[in-house]
């Protein structure tokens, strides 16, 4: 056993520091060349204010968006991070690697998204402000979703590579969807969730481990790790209204996006509990469903949150998503693992892929059926940004473009995932062996704590092997 | 044993899904008929803005209240949820059922409160915006407080029933107190805390379980569950200033409410530590007190937070509440259980009932003694809303109405709790048997985790030494 | 053993309640004499608004700063509190005593800082508003940092004494640095971190325990306590942009401070992971580094965050700090303990002292090199507050004063720490004996929870029944 484990060498002592150092230095150089403050975060703001007749500092976009930014930030680091602590012995890896790749990803995203969206034509530099850092967090979310499918099966170096390629893929995909197709997707049902989920699932498919059941003993939750995961769930659930409203239009746009998301999420909770209870002996609830499927309503409102989908429309979307997502955990994930060779640790297919696609479809339909009687003329123009060269676009056309956006997200996720998957199969990244997955021992100094100190004086071959390692 | 447990059948496989589905569908239908966006969240906002000469999007109420809303939202789901994880084997039920009933309750509250407070006479529809969703969270808080008294002893179906009736009771009580009596209670000392606590305590009294000590082994905290509960405590404690200021008046009202609450809470912490230490051998602190009584200052400032109670007044309120509340845990809860047959799992009588009543009294006195010299003329009119048909009301009269409001809250809590308690005694709700309370095994698939598998039948010298020490 | 333990009597049953009661009553009296609402939180706000031609309630400073205040509040109570739960059996003490001293400290800080910064000359009273309560939280942070060096080795009474003296020391130091020297330090690299760390380290040096290794078995983390500590880490990390921008100038000042801090923190994460991995066999990461050194970038941006340090400048600062801080944990902390007799439980020297000093130096250099070409004339004047009697100060001179500020912070920390350290050596404070440190049993009622009670050598029908159920 020991020998075979060495066949895959999960030693990252050289590779991880090199990757971190080189990429961080690259970030510094690229930021040095390209990134500056925008007019609202630059010390020239007081002059800018006077030029533009802005009467008050409160009009700085910072005050419109900073509270939402912080909520999104909590979702990225505590939300995604703690949601991935549910495995009984992979909590360090769940929250720790999430932290690492998000911290790298947000820098890289500021650059990549900056080149596509925020380049100042006057001097060729990227001007950053509050909206850019929200978008960087969004971009990172795509990679963290992909991590969910791979949790416990990859090395931190592989995750850094996944992020290195994932961010530019995201930025190009986003550029095509939002700018070329002029699609609305403020909360990213397509851009973030669909892309991220298929990116991760495709990678997982390529990295398929036929003997993963050798790690079965650790591929499950513990009582306390399930409670830790609920921290992640709840912060995601509570702050999702901020996620979907963070970059939507000032005023009614942000207001409506928050309310719609709030309602969809509430509705998801009830149907998740219902299906979870219905599916088990004596109606016992499953924490996996509660931790994940309750969030599906937020994912599915990513596109339509800022539209006039109506409060009951939001409830219906959440209703359906709670059912679909829980059903996914019960039926589709096992099916995919058995017949399609896709091992999806966190069930991102159920939480992000299906609700993301549904959200895109809902968005397309809601856009296609928009009318001046519902939105008002100005409201319609503002909501769909029918301005400039898009001034003549009709809601029906917009609906078609929305649907096209979904295809772009799917294509980027699957094709990008396939390419990156093959790169990650190279035997140089220090990934764990099949009998060593879902185990923090591989990449972390794990404390021998009271609880885990094995009762010596008994022959326990598993334990002996395990603790011998540490000495 | 096994047989007897079956006497009460805690199987909710049919009842829970049915309740969740039917009620969620009812919500969708009622929202479809009644609920629409208000003028600040509707796409017609830009026209509305022009009509009302509003110069900037930042004047949308969203920007005044959204940060506070998110804090309140965290209190409801993480605060109340994690506070109830303190039981060693009921953490899933604590945080999970809190999640379920809050998600249902907020929808139901939008409707019930909407019919009483936000009905647009023009079209008979409820127009919702940020203030409505804050109020819905508040309304839910009443039911979650009631849950605290019943924690571990009821089924999720019973909790849904408790919420189904609790929300309309709350909405009517709130309507009478705030609108009919024109009482001020921005943080809900009466409306939320007094009502919620007596509602739950009365139900607990009616559901009295004489043989509850059969579950004694699980009716206590564990080391880690106590730390989890501190997450709830701290988020409640930190965000209570937002709770009490979330719907108070723009400007100085919100500002003052936050400061007063901040101070009262700080003061409660010191007296809680003092009494807790004073009451135990060698001055050892009790986590139950720290988790709960430290919050009493926030409860007691619910009414007076927006008044000119002065900073030292706030400190005095917090000072008294920390003492009373800790004393309650030491003396009153055991007394109530033994002599009054009220089993109060979380001690809501100490955290919500007594401080809530005290807060109402403080509010009444502060209102009765208000004067133009302290508030200024405009300030007095704004703070107590002495406008329209209340233009002639004096502070002294207001004080009397404030006291009347307390009576209404008590009456609704007790009478409502009695009625709902009898409904919950029907033998159809799947509640656990007396020897099976406080146990997640009843309603949840509990993981068999590493830590909880006991190393049976072996001599373990380390363990023996260590635990011998503690005895 | 038992006898010897009694040599130090950790009974705080009299001293802790007395201290809490007397000091809280003192606070009430002093607040009664000195503290009132400021014009933005007073009911006269509507008159004030009219006088000053303020057109909208949104101009109340509450709306500029309240979201940041709440983030800072979370850092103080959850951030610092949970970061100190990492010890396997001192989580109650970590989060609980943090709660106690912060709640006392913030009241005391409102007074002390008020006397120095917010005294209304008209009536000799302290007028408090949102900025004061943010500053009170900041002031408390200094004492909490000091607690980090002493964690597990002192009694709660000693911590109250540490806070009682720490707050006035902080207030005087702050007054000299910010007002006398007119130094800029919005996020407190000098004022908070350098002062707090050296204050705590000096006390720890004076309270040196030569036989502390008698408590070695408890001076380490556990698997779950490490995950709890990550809650603290992440909330500190996420909200540090709010910390550094909470009291900086409206508009671009707050905006820029948030962005710079966000970037520096991201950069720290990568170098922390790099050094941590590089230093261990097989590249295994150490949770201590991840929990702490990742935050160093935020500390080091405390002074320069609001300056035009540029985005890449921020990344460079974070880059260096992650390295220095992790290196500190690997080399300097053991060195200090062995050769300098400074026992630093949380490694505050690595997280606060060194990055704080570095931040001060960075701030001085950035200030000294500021120019009108970069800031614009108005920007330069606003950023460095070159107004009134400082209108003639040049950036170069400002740089010199910034460096002088660092010396003041160091001097106050070390001299203050020495004095307070000697006071804390008096044998009346109930501190634990050397073999009893890092143990919650000393000051807390610790539950004998299920997990830790092994069902040894006894036929336990409950357990058998219970676990039989699961199979």
mmCIF file of C-alpha atoms in Angstrom, chain B residues 97-318:
data_model
loop_
_atom_site.group_PDB
_atom_site.id
_atom_site.type_symbol
_atom_site.label_atom_id
_atom_site.label_comp_id
_atom_site.label_asym_id
_atom_site.label_seq_id
_atom_site.Cartn_x
_atom_site.Cartn_y
_atom_site.Cartn_z
ATOM 1 C CA UNK B 97 -35.592 23.836 11.696
ATOM 2 C CA UNK B 98 -34.838 27.477 12.429
ATOM 3 C CA UNK B 99 -33.979 27.759 8.738
ATOM 4 C CA UNK B 100 -37.177 26.015 7.648
ATOM 5 C CA UNK B 101 -39.638 27.986 9.720
ATOM 6 C CA UNK B 102 -37.923 31.299 9.040
ATOM 7 C CA UNK B 103 -38.051 30.663 5.289
ATOM 8 C CA UNK B 104 -41.750 29.862 5.464
ATOM 9 C CA UNK B 105 -42.517 32.560 7.988
ATOM 10 C CA UNK B 106 -41.043 35.419 6.033
ATOM 11 C CA UNK B 107 -43.292 34.735 3.052
ATOM 12 C CA UNK B 108 -46.354 34.388 5.211
ATOM 13 C CA UNK B 109 -45.365 37.546 7.094
ATOM 14 C CA UNK B 110 -45.080 39.570 3.888
ATOM 15 C CA UNK B 111 -48.695 38.691 3.234
ATOM 16 C CA UNK B 112 -50.106 39.090 6.732
ATOM 17 C CA UNK B 113 -48.217 42.294 7.505
ATOM 18 C CA UNK B 114 -48.975 43.495 4.014
ATOM 19 C CA UNK B 115 -52.711 43.148 4.516
ATOM 20 C CA UNK B 116 -52.477 45.135 7.718
ATOM 21 C CA UNK B 117 -49.841 47.723 6.897
ATOM 22 C CA UNK B 118 -48.992 47.914 3.197
ATOM 23 C CA UNK B 119 -52.207 47.480 1.294
ATOM 24 C CA UNK B 120 -52.452 49.912 -1.581
ATOM 25 C CA UNK B 121 -56.040 51.227 -1.441
ATOM 26 C CA UNK B 122 -55.893 52.020 -5.139
ATOM 27 C CA UNK B 123 -55.741 48.411 -6.285
ATOM 28 C CA UNK B 124 -56.044 46.303 -3.149
ATOM 29 C CA UNK B 125 -52.554 44.934 -3.563
ATOM 30 C CA UNK B 126 -49.611 44.705 -1.210
ATOM 31 C CA UNK B 127 -46.658 46.728 -2.422
ATOM 32 C CA UNK B 128 -43.370 45.435 -1.085
ATOM 33 C CA UNK B 129 -39.985 47.058 -0.728
ATOM 34 C CA UNK B 130 -37.007 46.899 1.587
ATOM 35 C CA UNK B 131 -38.963 47.941 4.689
ATOM 36 C CA UNK B 132 -41.440 45.110 4.184
ATOM 37 C CA UNK B 133 -38.773 42.454 4.036
ATOM 38 C CA UNK B 134 -37.163 43.813 7.196
ATOM 39 C CA UNK B 135 -40.554 43.665 8.884
ATOM 40 C CA UNK B 136 -41.065 40.135 7.625
ATOM 41 C CA UNK B 137 -37.769 39.129 9.223
ATOM 42 C CA UNK B 138 -38.921 40.803 12.448
ATOM 43 C CA UNK B 139 -42.204 38.942 12.365
ATOM 44 C CA UNK B 140 -40.346 35.672 11.902
ATOM 45 C CA UNK B 141 -38.209 36.499 14.932
ATOM 46 C CA UNK B 142 -41.308 36.219 17.109
ATOM 47 C CA UNK B 143 -41.829 32.617 16.042
ATOM 48 C CA UNK B 144 -38.137 31.753 16.367
ATOM 49 C CA UNK B 145 -38.182 33.019 19.948
ATOM 50 C CA UNK B 146 -41.123 30.735 20.603
ATOM 51 C CA UNK B 147 -39.139 27.881 19.065
ATOM 52 C CA UNK B 148 -36.430 28.528 21.652
ATOM 53 C CA UNK B 149 -38.773 27.455 24.458
ATOM 54 C CA UNK B 150 -39.661 24.262 22.593
ATOM 55 C CA UNK B 151 -36.265 23.320 21.206
ATOM 56 C CA UNK B 152 -35.766 19.583 21.028
ATOM 57 C CA UNK B 153 -39.278 18.680 22.115
ATOM 58 C CA UNK B 154 -41.347 19.221 19.003
ATOM 59 C CA UNK B 155 -41.458 17.984 15.442
ATOM 60 C CA UNK B 156 -40.786 20.150 12.394
ATOM 61 C CA UNK B 157 -44.452 19.845 11.510
ATOM 62 C CA UNK B 158 -45.428 21.286 14.869
ATOM 63 C CA UNK B 159 -43.024 24.142 14.235
ATOM 64 C CA UNK B 160 -44.638 24.834 10.901
ATOM 65 C CA UNK B 161 -48.025 24.952 12.612
ATOM 66 C CA UNK B 162 -46.627 27.203 15.318
ATOM 67 C CA UNK B 163 -45.429 29.530 12.561
ATOM 68 C CA UNK B 164 -48.619 29.323 10.555
ATOM 69 C CA UNK B 165 -50.585 30.669 13.518
ATOM 70 C CA UNK B 166 -47.823 32.781 15.030
ATOM 71 C CA UNK B 167 -47.424 35.048 12.024
ATOM 72 C CA UNK B 168 -51.076 36.223 11.848
ATOM 73 C CA UNK B 169 -51.181 36.606 15.619
ATOM 74 C CA UNK B 170 -48.075 38.749 15.355
ATOM 75 C CA UNK B 171 -49.471 40.804 12.493
ATOM 76 C CA UNK B 172 -52.723 41.573 14.315
ATOM 77 C CA UNK B 173 -50.917 42.318 17.572
ATOM 78 C CA UNK B 174 -48.496 44.575 15.725
ATOM 79 C CA UNK B 175 -51.338 46.348 13.947
ATOM 80 C CA UNK B 176 -53.123 47.050 17.216
ATOM 81 C CA UNK B 177 -49.978 48.218 18.989
ATOM 82 C CA UNK B 178 -48.379 50.285 16.242
ATOM 83 C CA UNK B 179 -51.407 51.573 14.378
ATOM 84 C CA UNK B 180 -54.443 51.510 16.625
ATOM 85 C CA UNK B 181 -52.602 52.551 19.781
ATOM 86 C CA UNK B 182 -49.961 54.466 17.799
ATOM 87 C CA UNK B 183 -47.201 53.087 19.991
ATOM 88 C CA UNK B 184 -43.508 53.355 19.079
ATOM 89 C CA UNK B 185 -41.620 50.057 19.179
ATOM 90 C CA UNK B 186 -38.992 50.091 16.448
ATOM 91 C CA UNK B 187 -36.931 47.212 17.860
ATOM 92 C CA UNK B 188 -39.916 45.284 19.121
ATOM 93 C CA UNK B 189 -39.431 44.883 22.881
ATOM 94 C CA UNK B 190 -43.175 44.353 23.058
ATOM 95 C CA UNK B 191 -44.207 43.433 19.575
ATOM 96 C CA UNK B 192 -41.460 40.879 18.964
ATOM 97 C CA UNK B 193 -39.831 39.780 22.211
ATOM 98 C CA UNK B 194 -42.634 39.881 24.751
ATOM 99 C CA UNK B 195 -45.113 38.398 22.331
ATOM 100 C CA UNK B 196 -42.746 35.734 21.012
ATOM 101 C CA UNK B 197 -41.548 34.632 24.424
ATOM 102 C CA UNK B 198 -44.979 34.304 26.014
ATOM 103 C CA UNK B 199 -46.315 32.643 22.895
ATOM 104 C CA UNK B 200 -43.607 29.989 23.162
ATOM 105 C CA UNK B 201 -43.776 29.645 26.941
ATOM 106 C CA UNK B 202 -47.521 29.134 26.926
ATOM 107 C CA UNK B 203 -47.217 26.474 24.246
ATOM 108 C CA UNK B 204 -44.460 24.809 26.253
ATOM 109 C CA UNK B 205 -46.680 24.864 29.326
ATOM 110 C CA UNK B 206 -49.486 23.145 27.464
ATOM 111 C CA UNK B 207 -47.117 20.612 25.935
ATOM 112 C CA UNK B 208 -45.583 19.890 29.342
ATOM 113 C CA UNK B 209 -43.726 16.573 29.414
ATOM 114 C CA UNK B 210 -43.608 15.151 32.956
ATOM 115 C CA UNK B 211 -41.094 12.488 31.963
ATOM 116 C CA UNK B 212 -38.705 14.717 30.068
ATOM 117 C CA UNK B 213 -35.848 13.680 32.334
ATOM 118 C CA UNK B 214 -35.751 10.468 30.349
ATOM 119 C CA UNK B 215 -33.902 12.563 27.770
ATOM 120 C CA UNK B 216 -31.666 14.186 30.343
ATOM 121 C CA UNK B 217 -28.500 12.672 28.921
ATOM 122 C CA UNK B 218 -28.907 14.787 25.796
ATOM 123 C CA UNK B 219 -30.325 17.937 27.379
ATOM 124 C CA UNK B 220 -27.011 19.691 27.759
ATOM 125 C CA UNK B 221 -24.227 21.191 25.756
ATOM 126 C CA UNK B 222 -20.948 19.805 24.476
ATOM 127 C CA UNK B 223 -17.645 21.606 24.209
ATOM 128 C CA UNK B 224 -17.850 22.207 20.501
ATOM 129 C CA UNK B 225 -21.593 22.806 20.448
ATOM 130 C CA UNK B 226 -21.026 25.565 22.993
ATOM 131 C CA UNK B 227 -18.529 27.200 20.677
ATOM 132 C CA UNK B 228 -20.971 26.899 17.785
ATOM 133 C CA UNK B 229 -23.596 28.602 19.917
ATOM 134 C CA UNK B 230 -21.185 31.488 20.501
ATOM 135 C CA UNK B 231 -21.320 32.171 16.751
ATOM 136 C CA UNK B 232 -25.022 32.751 17.167
ATOM 137 C CA UNK B 233 -24.572 34.837 20.288
ATOM 138 C CA UNK B 234 -21.967 37.095 18.767
ATOM 139 C CA UNK B 235 -23.807 37.728 15.527
ATOM 140 C CA UNK B 236 -26.924 38.573 17.493
ATOM 141 C CA UNK B 237 -24.935 40.791 19.830
ATOM 142 C CA UNK B 238 -23.003 42.618 17.123
ATOM 143 C CA UNK B 239 -25.950 43.218 14.822
ATOM 144 C CA UNK B 240 -28.539 44.126 17.452
ATOM 145 C CA UNK B 241 -27.868 47.814 16.832
ATOM 146 C CA UNK B 242 -29.004 47.181 13.264
ATOM 147 C CA UNK B 243 -32.079 45.320 14.495
ATOM 148 C CA UNK B 244 -33.225 48.208 16.640
ATOM 149 C CA UNK B 245 -32.381 50.844 14.044
ATOM 150 C CA UNK B 246 -33.444 49.029 10.880
ATOM 151 C CA UNK B 247 -36.875 50.601 10.570
ATOM 152 C CA UNK B 248 -36.516 53.691 12.723
ATOM 153 C CA UNK B 249 -36.567 57.149 11.176
ATOM 154 C CA UNK B 250 -33.995 58.173 8.597
ATOM 155 C CA UNK B 251 -31.163 60.299 9.942
ATOM 156 C CA UNK B 252 -30.864 60.820 13.663
ATOM 157 C CA UNK B 253 -33.436 58.125 14.423
ATOM 158 C CA UNK B 254 -31.409 55.292 12.975
ATOM 159 C CA UNK B 255 -28.175 56.833 14.218
ATOM 160 C CA UNK B 256 -29.357 57.161 17.819
ATOM 161 C CA UNK B 257 -31.026 53.754 17.919
ATOM 162 C CA UNK B 258 -27.771 52.104 16.879
ATOM 163 C CA UNK B 259 -25.701 53.930 19.491
ATOM 164 C CA UNK B 260 -28.124 53.287 22.339
ATOM 165 C CA UNK B 261 -28.317 49.599 21.555
ATOM 166 C CA UNK B 262 -24.546 49.314 21.217
ATOM 167 C CA UNK B 263 -24.140 50.756 24.698
ATOM 168 C CA UNK B 264 -26.851 48.723 26.403
ATOM 169 C CA UNK B 265 -25.397 45.529 25.004
ATOM 170 C CA UNK B 266 -21.903 46.354 26.222
ATOM 171 C CA UNK B 267 -23.223 46.983 29.703
ATOM 172 C CA UNK B 268 -25.138 43.684 29.783
ATOM 173 C CA UNK B 269 -21.957 41.759 29.098
ATOM 174 C CA UNK B 270 -20.245 42.954 32.258
ATOM 175 C CA UNK B 271 -23.112 42.272 34.614
ATOM 176 C CA UNK B 272 -23.699 38.878 33.036
ATOM 177 C CA UNK B 273 -20.096 37.870 33.646
ATOM 178 C CA UNK B 274 -20.328 39.239 37.177
ATOM 179 C CA UNK B 275 -23.438 37.299 38.199
ATOM 180 C CA UNK B 276 -22.351 34.155 36.409
ATOM 181 C CA UNK B 277 -19.036 34.146 38.213
ATOM 182 C CA UNK B 278 -20.580 35.064 41.544
ATOM 183 C CA UNK B 279 -22.967 32.144 41.405
ATOM 184 C CA UNK B 280 -20.539 29.282 40.925
ATOM 185 C CA UNK B 281 -17.912 27.548 42.974
ATOM 186 C CA UNK B 282 -14.482 29.075 42.384
ATOM 187 C CA UNK B 283 -16.120 31.742 40.223
ATOM 188 C CA UNK B 284 -16.389 29.526 37.172
ATOM 189 C CA UNK B 285 -18.367 31.044 34.333
ATOM 190 C CA UNK B 286 -21.294 29.271 32.734
ATOM 191 C CA UNK B 287 -21.514 29.330 28.953
ATOM 192 C CA UNK B 288 -25.320 29.344 29.069
ATOM 193 C CA UNK B 289 -25.266 32.743 30.727
ATOM 194 C CA UNK B 290 -22.640 34.172 28.407
ATOM 195 C CA UNK B 291 -24.496 32.902 25.349
ATOM 196 C CA UNK B 292 -27.797 34.413 26.369
ATOM 197 C CA UNK B 293 -27.883 37.033 29.093
ATOM 198 C CA UNK B 294 -25.304 39.196 27.301
ATOM 199 C CA UNK B 295 -28.002 39.847 24.726
ATOM 200 C CA UNK B 296 -30.646 41.053 27.161
ATOM 201 C CA UNK B 297 -29.608 44.693 26.777
ATOM 202 C CA UNK B 298 -30.513 44.575 23.105
ATOM 203 C CA UNK B 299 -33.950 43.169 23.837
ATOM 204 C CA UNK B 300 -34.621 45.800 26.476
ATOM 205 C CA UNK B 301 -33.651 48.668 24.161
ATOM 206 C CA UNK B 302 -36.143 47.559 21.535
ATOM 207 C CA UNK B 303 -38.649 50.255 22.384
ATOM 208 C CA UNK B 304 -36.535 53.111 23.685
ATOM 209 C CA UNK B 305 -33.590 52.838 21.290
ATOM 210 C CA UNK B 306 -34.774 55.675 19.091
ATOM 211 C CA UNK B 307 -35.755 57.889 22.026
ATOM 212 C CA UNK B 308 -33.431 60.381 23.744
ATOM 213 C CA UNK B 309 -32.795 57.908 26.545
ATOM 214 C CA UNK B 310 -29.212 59.269 26.780
ATOM 215 C CA UNK B 311 -26.068 57.149 26.578
ATOM 216 C CA UNK B 312 -25.944 56.574 30.327
ATOM 217 C CA UNK B 313 -29.610 55.637 30.322
ATOM 218 C CA UNK B 314 -28.773 52.923 27.828
ATOM 219 C CA UNK B 315 -25.956 51.681 30.013
ATOM 220 C CA UNK B 316 -28.292 51.495 33.001
ATOM 221 C CA UNK B 317 -30.831 49.473 31.059
ATOM 222 C CA UNK B 318 -28.154 47.031 29.947
#
